[in-house]
PDB file of C-alpha atoms and ligand atoms in Angstrom:
ATOM      1  CA  MET A   1     -20.799   1.639   1.965  1.00  0.00           C
ATOM      2  CA  ASN A   2     -17.973  -0.662   0.829  1.00  0.00           C
ATOM      3  CA  SER A   3     -14.295   0.288   0.732  1.00  0.00           C
ATOM      4  CA  LYS A   4     -14.361   1.059  -3.005  1.00  0.00           C
ATOM      5  CA  LYS A   5     -17.223   3.564  -2.569  1.00  0.00           C
ATOM      6  CA  TYR A   6     -15.501   5.043   0.466  1.00  0.00           C
ATOM      7  CA  PHE A   7     -12.293   5.732  -1.480  1.00  0.00           C
ATOM      8  CA  GLU A   8     -14.244   7.056  -4.479  1.00  0.00           C
ATOM      9  CA  GLN A   9     -15.838   9.521  -2.058  1.00  0.00           C
ATOM     10  CA  VAL A  10     -12.677  10.705  -0.272  1.00  0.00           C
ATOM     11  CA  ALA A  11     -10.396  10.801  -3.351  1.00  0.00           C
ATOM     12  CA  GLN A  12     -10.272  14.627  -3.494  1.00  0.00           C
ATOM     13  CA  GLN A  13      -9.454  14.928   0.211  1.00  0.00           C
ATOM     14  CA  TRP A  14      -7.160  11.914   0.502  1.00  0.00           C
ATOM     15  CA  ASP A  15      -3.844  13.823   0.368  1.00  0.00           C
ATOM     16  CA  ALA A  16      -4.864  16.069   3.266  1.00  0.00           C
ATOM     17  CA  MET A  17      -6.241  13.090   5.210  1.00  0.00           C
ATOM     18  CA  ARG A  18      -3.068  11.101   4.579  1.00  0.00           C
ATOM     19  CA  GLN A  19      -0.886  13.934   5.858  1.00  0.00           C
ATOM     20  CA  SER A  20      -2.823  13.949   9.113  1.00  0.00           C
ATOM     21  CA  PHE A  21      -2.409  10.145   9.489  1.00  0.00           C
ATOM     22  CA  PHE A  22       1.321   9.660   8.774  1.00  0.00           C
ATOM     23  CA  SER A  23       4.331  11.449   7.297  1.00  0.00           C
ATOM     24  CA  GLU A  24       6.579  11.159   4.214  1.00  0.00           C
ATOM     25  CA  ASN A  25       9.047   9.279   6.411  1.00  0.00           C
ATOM     26  CA  VAL A  26       6.970   6.111   5.868  1.00  0.00           C
ATOM     27  CA  ARG A  27       7.728   6.034   2.157  1.00  0.00           C
ATOM     28  CA  GLU A  28      11.391   6.911   2.708  1.00  0.00           C
ATOM     29  CA  VAL A  29      11.683   3.843   4.959  1.00  0.00           C
ATOM     30  CA  ALA A  30       9.920   1.723   2.287  1.00  0.00           C
ATOM     31  CA  TYR A  31      12.302   2.920  -0.479  1.00  0.00           C
ATOM     32  CA  ALA A  32      15.369   2.398   1.698  1.00  0.00           C
ATOM     33  CA  THR A  33      14.190  -1.097   2.675  1.00  0.00           C
ATOM     34  CA  ALA A  34      13.901  -2.035  -1.017  1.00  0.00           C
ATOM     35  CA  ASN A  35      17.126  -0.162  -1.900  1.00  0.00           C
ATOM     36  CA  VAL A  36      15.393   1.267  -4.990  1.00  0.00           C
ATOM     37  CA  GLN A  37      17.495   1.936  -8.084  1.00  0.00           C
ATOM     38  CA  ALA A  38      16.730   4.415 -10.876  1.00  0.00           C
ATOM     39  CA  GLY A  39      15.760   2.853 -14.200  1.00  0.00           C
ATOM     40  CA  LYS A  40      13.938  -0.112 -12.629  1.00  0.00           C
ATOM     41  CA  VAL A  41      10.206  -0.899 -12.753  1.00  0.00           C
ATOM     42  CA  ALA A  42       8.024  -0.840  -9.635  1.00  0.00           C
ATOM     43  CA  ALA A  43       4.390  -1.657  -8.962  1.00  0.00           C
ATOM     44  CA  ASP A  44       2.486   0.384  -6.363  1.00  0.00           C
ATOM     45  CA  ILE A  45      -0.543  -1.632  -5.258  1.00  0.00           C
ATOM     46  CA  GLY A  46      -3.465   0.179  -3.628  1.00  0.00           C
ATOM     47  CA  ALA A  47      -1.645   3.222  -4.969  1.00  0.00           C
ATOM     48  CA  GLY A  48      -4.413   5.691  -4.104  1.00  0.00           C
ATOM     49  CA  THR A  49      -3.426   9.220  -5.097  1.00  0.00           C
ATOM     50  CA  GLY A  50       0.233   8.278  -5.506  1.00  0.00           C
ATOM     51  CA  PHE A  51       1.976   8.677  -2.156  1.00  0.00           C
ATOM     52  CA  ILE A  52       4.453   5.879  -2.997  1.00  0.00           C
ATOM     53  CA  THR A  53       4.296   6.320  -6.803  1.00  0.00           C
ATOM     54  CA  GLU A  54       5.284   9.992  -6.725  1.00  0.00           C
ATOM     55  CA  GLY A  55       8.467   9.375  -4.749  1.00  0.00           C
ATOM     56  CA  LEU A  56       9.450   6.487  -7.035  1.00  0.00           C
ATOM     57  CA  ALA A  57       8.890   8.605 -10.166  1.00  0.00           C
ATOM     58  CA  ARG A  58      11.047  11.357  -8.651  1.00  0.00           C
ATOM     59  CA  LYS A  59      13.769   8.758  -8.032  1.00  0.00           C
ATOM     60  CA  GLY A  60      13.781   7.780 -11.723  1.00  0.00           C
ATOM     61  CA  LEU A  61      11.770   4.541 -11.693  1.00  0.00           C
ATOM     62  CA  ARG A  62       8.900   3.582 -13.967  1.00  0.00           C
ATOM     63  CA  VAL A  63       5.777   2.754 -11.968  1.00  0.00           C
ATOM     64  CA  ILE A  64       2.655   0.673 -12.550  1.00  0.00           C
ATOM     65  CA  ALA A  65       0.074   2.179 -10.178  1.00  0.00           C
ATOM     66  CA  VAL A  66      -2.849  -0.144  -9.410  1.00  0.00           C
ATOM     67  CA  ASP A  67      -5.993   0.712  -7.475  1.00  0.00           C
ATOM     68  CA  GLN A  68      -9.610  -0.454  -7.321  1.00  0.00           C
ATOM     69  CA  SER A  69     -10.775   3.173  -7.328  1.00  0.00           C
ATOM     70  CA  GLU A  70     -10.832   5.143 -10.567  1.00  0.00           C
ATOM     71  CA  ALA A  71     -11.373   8.362  -8.622  1.00  0.00           C
ATOM     72  CA  MET A  72      -8.167   7.856  -6.609  1.00  0.00           C
ATOM     73  CA  LEU A  73      -6.216   7.113  -9.820  1.00  0.00           C
ATOM     74  CA  GLU A  74      -7.736  10.154 -11.557  1.00  0.00           C
ATOM     75  CA  ALA A  75      -6.651  12.379  -8.667  1.00  0.00           C
ATOM     76  CA  MET A  76      -3.126  10.938  -8.982  1.00  0.00           C
ATOM     77  CA  LYS A  77      -3.102  11.473 -12.754  1.00  0.00           C
ATOM     78  CA  ARG A  78      -3.921  15.158 -12.304  1.00  0.00           C
ATOM     79  CA  LYS A  79      -1.280  15.544  -9.610  1.00  0.00           C
ATOM     80  CA  LEU A  80       1.496  13.684 -11.454  1.00  0.00           C
ATOM     81  CA  LYS A  81       0.839  14.965 -14.970  1.00  0.00           C
ATOM     82  CA  GLU A  82       4.433  16.237 -15.226  1.00  0.00           C
ATOM     83  CA  PHE A  83       5.660  12.592 -15.101  1.00  0.00           C
ATOM     84  CA  ASN A  84       5.329  10.300 -18.093  1.00  0.00           C
ATOM     85  CA  VAL A  85       6.661   7.241 -16.282  1.00  0.00           C
ATOM     86  CA  VAL A  86       3.444   6.173 -14.550  1.00  0.00           C
ATOM     87  CA  ASP A  87       1.127   3.518 -15.970  1.00  0.00           C
ATOM     88  CA  TYR A  88      -2.294   3.774 -14.274  1.00  0.00           C
ATOM     89  CA  ARG A  89      -4.295   0.554 -14.019  1.00  0.00           C
ATOM     90  CA  VAL A  90      -7.636  -0.122 -12.354  1.00  0.00           C
ATOM     91  CA  GLY A  91      -7.484  -3.501 -10.659  1.00  0.00           C
ATOM     92  CA  GLU A  92      -8.316  -5.675  -7.672  1.00  0.00           C
ATOM     93  CA  SER A  93      -6.094  -7.327  -5.095  1.00  0.00           C
ATOM     94  CA  GLU A  94      -7.022 -10.886  -6.117  1.00  0.00           C
ATOM     95  CA  ARG A  95      -6.196 -10.367  -9.813  1.00  0.00           C
ATOM     96  CA  LEU A  96      -3.611  -7.660 -10.311  1.00  0.00           C
ATOM     97  CA  PRO A  97      -3.560  -6.365 -13.904  1.00  0.00           C
ATOM     98  CA  ILE A  98       0.171  -7.103 -14.235  1.00  0.00           C
ATOM     99  CA  GLU A  99       1.900  -9.981 -16.061  1.00  0.00           C
ATOM    100  CA  ASP A 100       3.823 -12.643 -14.115  1.00  0.00           C
ATOM    101  CA  GLU A 101       7.416 -11.791 -13.143  1.00  0.00           C
ATOM    102  CA  THR A 102       7.594  -8.369 -14.791  1.00  0.00           C
ATOM    103  CA  VAL A 103       8.463  -5.868 -12.031  1.00  0.00           C
ATOM    104  CA  ASP A 104      11.591  -5.291  -9.939  1.00  0.00           C
ATOM    105  CA  TYR A 105       9.777  -3.985  -6.866  1.00  0.00           C
ATOM    106  CA  VAL A 106       6.290  -4.135  -5.503  1.00  0.00           C
ATOM    107  CA  PHE A 107       5.126  -1.692  -2.829  1.00  0.00           C
ATOM    108  CA  ALA A 108       1.869  -1.424  -0.914  1.00  0.00           C
ATOM    109  CA  ASN A 109       1.319   1.259   1.710  1.00  0.00           C
ATOM    110  CA  MET A 110      -1.753   1.092   3.980  1.00  0.00           C
ATOM    111  CA  TYR A 111      -3.465  -1.196   1.490  1.00  0.00           C
ATOM    112  CA  LEU A 112      -3.333  -4.617   3.108  1.00  0.00           C
ATOM    113  CA  HIS A 113      -5.722  -3.780   5.958  1.00  0.00           C
ATOM    114  CA  HIS A 114      -8.401  -2.978   3.348  1.00  0.00           C
ATOM    115  CA  VAL A 115      -8.301  -6.180   1.306  1.00  0.00           C
ATOM    116  CA  GLU A 116     -10.551  -9.166   1.868  1.00  0.00           C
ATOM    117  CA  THR A 117      -7.833 -11.854   1.969  1.00  0.00           C
ATOM    118  CA  PRO A 118      -4.403 -10.436   2.864  1.00  0.00           C
ATOM    119  CA  SER A 119      -2.521 -13.723   2.282  1.00  0.00           C
ATOM    120  CA  GLU A 120      -3.948 -13.877  -1.261  1.00  0.00           C
ATOM    121  CA  ALA A 121      -3.064 -10.215  -1.887  1.00  0.00           C
ATOM    122  CA  ILE A 122       0.550 -10.952  -0.872  1.00  0.00           C
ATOM    123  CA  ARG A 123       0.625 -14.026  -3.142  1.00  0.00           C
ATOM    124  CA  GLU A 124      -0.483 -11.838  -6.060  1.00  0.00           C
ATOM    125  CA  MET A 125       2.214  -9.285  -5.253  1.00  0.00           C
ATOM    126  CA  ALA A 126       4.833 -12.061  -5.256  1.00  0.00           C
ATOM    127  CA  ARG A 127       3.515 -13.380  -8.593  1.00  0.00           C
ATOM    128  CA  VAL A 128       4.302 -10.148 -10.464  1.00  0.00           C
ATOM    129  CA  LEU A 129       7.880  -9.866  -9.133  1.00  0.00           C
ATOM    130  CA  SER A 130      10.796 -10.906 -11.345  1.00  0.00           C
ATOM    131  CA  ALA A 131      13.384 -13.277  -9.878  1.00  0.00           C
ATOM    132  CA  GLY A 132      15.373 -11.256  -7.358  1.00  0.00           C
ATOM    133  CA  GLY A 133      12.574  -8.681  -7.130  1.00  0.00           C
ATOM    134  CA  LYS A 134      11.637  -7.159  -3.782  1.00  0.00           C
ATOM    135  CA  ALA A 135       8.292  -6.746  -2.016  1.00  0.00           C
ATOM    136  CA  VAL A 136       7.825  -4.061   0.625  1.00  0.00           C
ATOM    137  CA  ILE A 137       4.586  -3.618   2.548  1.00  0.00           C
ATOM    138  CA  THR A 138       4.048  -0.854   5.078  1.00  0.00           C
ATOM    139  CA  ASP A 139       0.941  -1.225   7.223  1.00  0.00           C
ATOM    140  CA  LEU A 140      -0.515  -1.152  10.728  1.00  0.00           C
ATOM    141  CA  ASP A 141       0.392  -3.358  13.648  1.00  0.00           C
ATOM    142  CA  GLU A 142      -2.473  -5.087  15.466  1.00  0.00           C
ATOM    143  CA  HIS A 143      -4.687  -2.589  17.306  1.00  0.00           C
ATOM    144  CA  GLY A 144      -8.036  -2.338  19.081  1.00  0.00           C
ATOM    145  CA  PHE A 145      -9.569   0.792  17.529  1.00  0.00           C
ATOM    146  CA  GLU A 146     -12.982  -0.278  16.178  1.00  0.00           C
ATOM    147  CA  PHE A 147     -13.730   3.205  14.820  1.00  0.00           C
ATOM    148  CA  LEU A 148     -11.073   2.678  12.120  1.00  0.00           C
ATOM    149  CA  LYS A 149     -13.360  -0.053  10.768  1.00  0.00           C
ATOM    150  CA  THR A 150     -16.612   1.846  11.061  1.00  0.00           C
ATOM    151  CA  GLU A 151     -15.368   5.298  10.020  1.00  0.00           C
ATOM    152  CA  HIS A 152     -12.419   4.553   7.697  1.00  0.00           C
ATOM    153  CA  HIS A 153     -13.633   1.268   6.216  1.00  0.00           C
ATOM    154  CA  ASP A 154     -10.613  -0.695   7.435  1.00  0.00           C
ATOM    155  CA  ARG A 155     -11.334  -4.417   7.076  1.00  0.00           C
ATOM    156  CA  TRP A 156      -8.556  -5.630   9.403  1.00  0.00           C
ATOM    157  CA  MET A 157      -7.516  -4.148  12.743  1.00  0.00           C
ATOM    158  CA  GLY A 158      -3.848  -4.269  11.774  1.00  0.00           C
ATOM    159  CA  PHE A 159      -1.676  -7.379  11.598  1.00  0.00           C
ATOM    160  CA  ASN A 160       0.438  -9.665  13.694  1.00  0.00           C
ATOM    161  CA  ARG A 161       4.024  -9.415  12.401  1.00  0.00           C
ATOM    162  CA  GLU A 162       4.655 -13.155  12.694  1.00  0.00           C
ATOM    163  CA  GLU A 163       1.583 -13.826  10.535  1.00  0.00           C
ATOM    164  CA  ILE A 164       2.784 -11.324   7.916  1.00  0.00           C
ATOM    165  CA  LYS A 165       6.151 -13.124   7.859  1.00  0.00           C
ATOM    166  CA  GLN A 166       4.418 -16.477   7.332  1.00  0.00           C
ATOM    167  CA  TRP A 167       2.273 -15.079   4.480  1.00  0.00           C
ATOM    168  CA  PHE A 168       5.402 -13.716   2.747  1.00  0.00           C
ATOM    169  CA  GLU A 169       7.156 -17.074   3.080  1.00  0.00           C
ATOM    170  CA  LYS A 170       4.104 -19.010   1.862  1.00  0.00           C
ATOM    171  CA  ALA A 171       4.054 -16.700  -1.181  1.00  0.00           C
ATOM    172  CA  GLY A 172       7.568 -17.950  -1.997  1.00  0.00           C
ATOM    173  CA  LEU A 173       9.506 -14.910  -0.777  1.00  0.00           C
ATOM    174  CA  ARG A 174      12.789 -15.314   1.079  1.00  0.00           C
ATOM    175  CA  ASN A 175      14.973 -13.247   3.418  1.00  0.00           C
ATOM    176  CA  VAL A 176      11.725 -12.094   4.961  1.00  0.00           C
ATOM    177  CA  ARG A 177      11.821  -9.601   7.802  1.00  0.00           C
ATOM    178  CA  VAL A 178       9.308  -7.351   9.498  1.00  0.00           C
ATOM    179  CA  ASP A 179      10.596  -4.263  11.304  1.00  0.00           C
ATOM    180  CA  CYS A 180       9.316  -1.024  12.848  1.00  0.00           C
ATOM    181  CA  VAL A 181       9.030   1.982  10.553  1.00  0.00           C
ATOM    182  CA  GLY A 182       9.621   4.110  13.633  1.00  0.00           C
ATOM    183  CA  GLU A 183       6.410   6.058  13.186  1.00  0.00           C
ATOM    184  CA  SER A 184       2.757   5.691  14.155  1.00  0.00           C
ATOM    185  CA  CYS A 185      -0.446   6.298  12.255  1.00  0.00           C
ATOM    186  CA  CYS A 186      -2.633   8.776  14.126  1.00  0.00           C
ATOM    187  CA  ALA A 187      -6.381   9.279  13.605  1.00  0.00           C
ATOM    188  CA  GLU A 188      -9.269  10.841  15.515  1.00  0.00           C
ATOM    189  CA  SER A 189     -12.813   9.525  15.463  1.00  0.00           C
ATOM    190  CA  GLY A 190     -15.339  11.824  13.790  1.00  0.00           C
ATOM    191  CA  GLY A 191     -17.012  12.701  17.070  1.00  0.00           C
ATOM    192  CA  GLY A 192     -13.622  13.443  18.595  1.00  0.00           C
ATOM    193  CA  SER A 193     -14.350  10.941  21.370  1.00  0.00           C
ATOM    194  CA  GLU A 194     -11.448   8.644  20.582  1.00  0.00           C
ATOM    195  CA  SER A 195      -7.994   9.012  19.107  1.00  0.00           C
ATOM    196  CA  ALA A 196      -5.881   6.176  17.742  1.00  0.00           C
ATOM    197  CA  THR A 197      -2.092   5.890  17.631  1.00  0.00           C
ATOM    198  CA  VAL A 198      -0.979   2.701  15.900  1.00  0.00           C
ATOM    199  CA  SER A 199       2.615   1.711  15.147  1.00  0.00           C
ATOM    200  CA  ILE A 200       3.541   1.002  11.520  1.00  0.00           C
ATOM    201  CA  PHE A 201       5.609  -1.995  10.347  1.00  0.00           C
ATOM    202  CA  VAL A 202       7.641  -2.486   7.189  1.00  0.00           C
ATOM    203  CA  ALA A 203       7.709  -6.018   5.774  1.00  0.00           C
ATOM    204  CA  PHE A 204      10.330  -7.101   3.237  1.00  0.00           C
ATOM    205  CA  GLY A 205      10.782 -10.200   1.105  1.00  0.00           C
ATOM    206  CA  GLU A 206      12.742 -11.164  -2.015  1.00  0.00           C
ATOM    207  CA  LYS A 207      11.679 -13.496  -4.816  1.00  0.00           C
TER     208      LYS A 207
HETATM  209  C1  SAM B   1      -5.560   3.828   2.753  1.00  0.00           C
HETATM  210  S1  SAM B   1      -5.507   4.019   1.014  1.00  0.00           S
HETATM  211  C2  SAM B   1      -3.747   4.129   0.756  1.00  0.00           C
HETATM  212  C3  SAM B   1      -3.417   4.794  -0.546  1.00  0.00           C
HETATM  213  C4  SAM B   1      -1.910   5.012  -0.798  1.00  0.00           C
HETATM  214  N1  SAM B   1      -1.199   3.752  -0.859  1.00  0.00           N
HETATM  215  C5  SAM B   1      -1.316   5.899   0.252  1.00  0.00           C
HETATM  216  O1  SAM B   1      -0.418   5.480   0.996  1.00  0.00           O
HETATM  217  O2  SAM B   1      -1.743   7.070   0.344  1.00  0.00           O
HETATM  218  C6  SAM B   1      -5.881   2.382   0.435  1.00  0.00           C
HETATM  219  C7  SAM B   1      -6.005   2.272  -1.068  1.00  0.00           C
HETATM  220  O3  SAM B   1      -6.135   0.885  -1.423  1.00  0.00           O
HETATM  221  C8  SAM B   1      -7.154   0.734  -2.384  1.00  0.00           C
HETATM  222  N2  SAM B   1      -7.724  -0.606  -2.221  1.00  0.00           N
HETATM  223  C9  SAM B   1      -8.406  -1.075  -1.152  1.00  0.00           C
HETATM  224  N3  SAM B   1      -8.792  -2.352  -1.346  1.00  0.00           N
HETATM  225  C10 SAM B   1      -8.340  -2.688  -2.579  1.00  0.00           C
HETATM  226  C11 SAM B   1      -8.439  -3.877  -3.361  1.00  0.00           C
HETATM  227  N4  SAM B   1      -9.083  -4.957  -2.898  1.00  0.00           N
HETATM  228  N5  SAM B   1      -7.878  -3.897  -4.601  1.00  0.00           N
HETATM  229  C12 SAM B   1      -7.235  -2.776  -5.074  1.00  0.00           C
HETATM  230  N6  SAM B   1      -7.116  -1.626  -4.376  1.00  0.00           N
HETATM  231  C13 SAM B   1      -7.656  -1.582  -3.149  1.00  0.00           C
HETATM  232  C14 SAM B   1      -8.147   1.842  -2.063  1.00  0.00           C
HETATM  233  O4  SAM B   1      -8.978   2.185  -3.174  1.00  0.00           O
HETATM  234  C15 SAM B   1      -7.236   2.971  -1.629  1.00  0.00           C
HETATM  235  O5  SAM B   1      -6.868   3.805  -2.691  1.00  0.00           O
END
């Protein structure tokens, strides 16, 4: 099974799964890092069922939510039907369905470790940012838990923070920094034989 099929399959359970992995504090750190302002436009890449999108809509932003999985986006649409500020777009990391330099913020939570070429995914995120726009990625630090690849279809076993910083800078972003979110992602293997606790970083850069 590839990652797209995996997320199509878990779309209905994703919110419950997500709550067991990490808390709402992760998105609060992401919003604070970007210093989000009402009335602006944000893109949420690998948006899933709208963990990041929902908070942004509640804060008064318009959001372009992009995901490879129609099922994840459909689940978000049902959940966020009270909001008319979300534009749902099916799309892939290498070719985001967003025009150049059109958004004020770009967020991606727990997306990067699923994509084939993370440096390329970051370059695409930088492409869609307007001048002065801000990119914020929250994801896993490097870890050694193989079962996250086999059971959760992770492609990368987290990231080295220095490498993330270099990818941001190569994408043309400045004032780059990578900090701790102050929370870990926790998951148990299906058989219950192993449990993972992996720290989460927040990476920031400005166009
Ligand atoms: C772990 S989920 C995170 C979802 C959401 N950001 C959250 O925090 O709950 C990863 C999401 O990224 C999407 N995704 C993975 N690889 C992708 C790619 N190459 N292009 C677009 N979306 C992708 C998946 O379909 C899935 O919805």
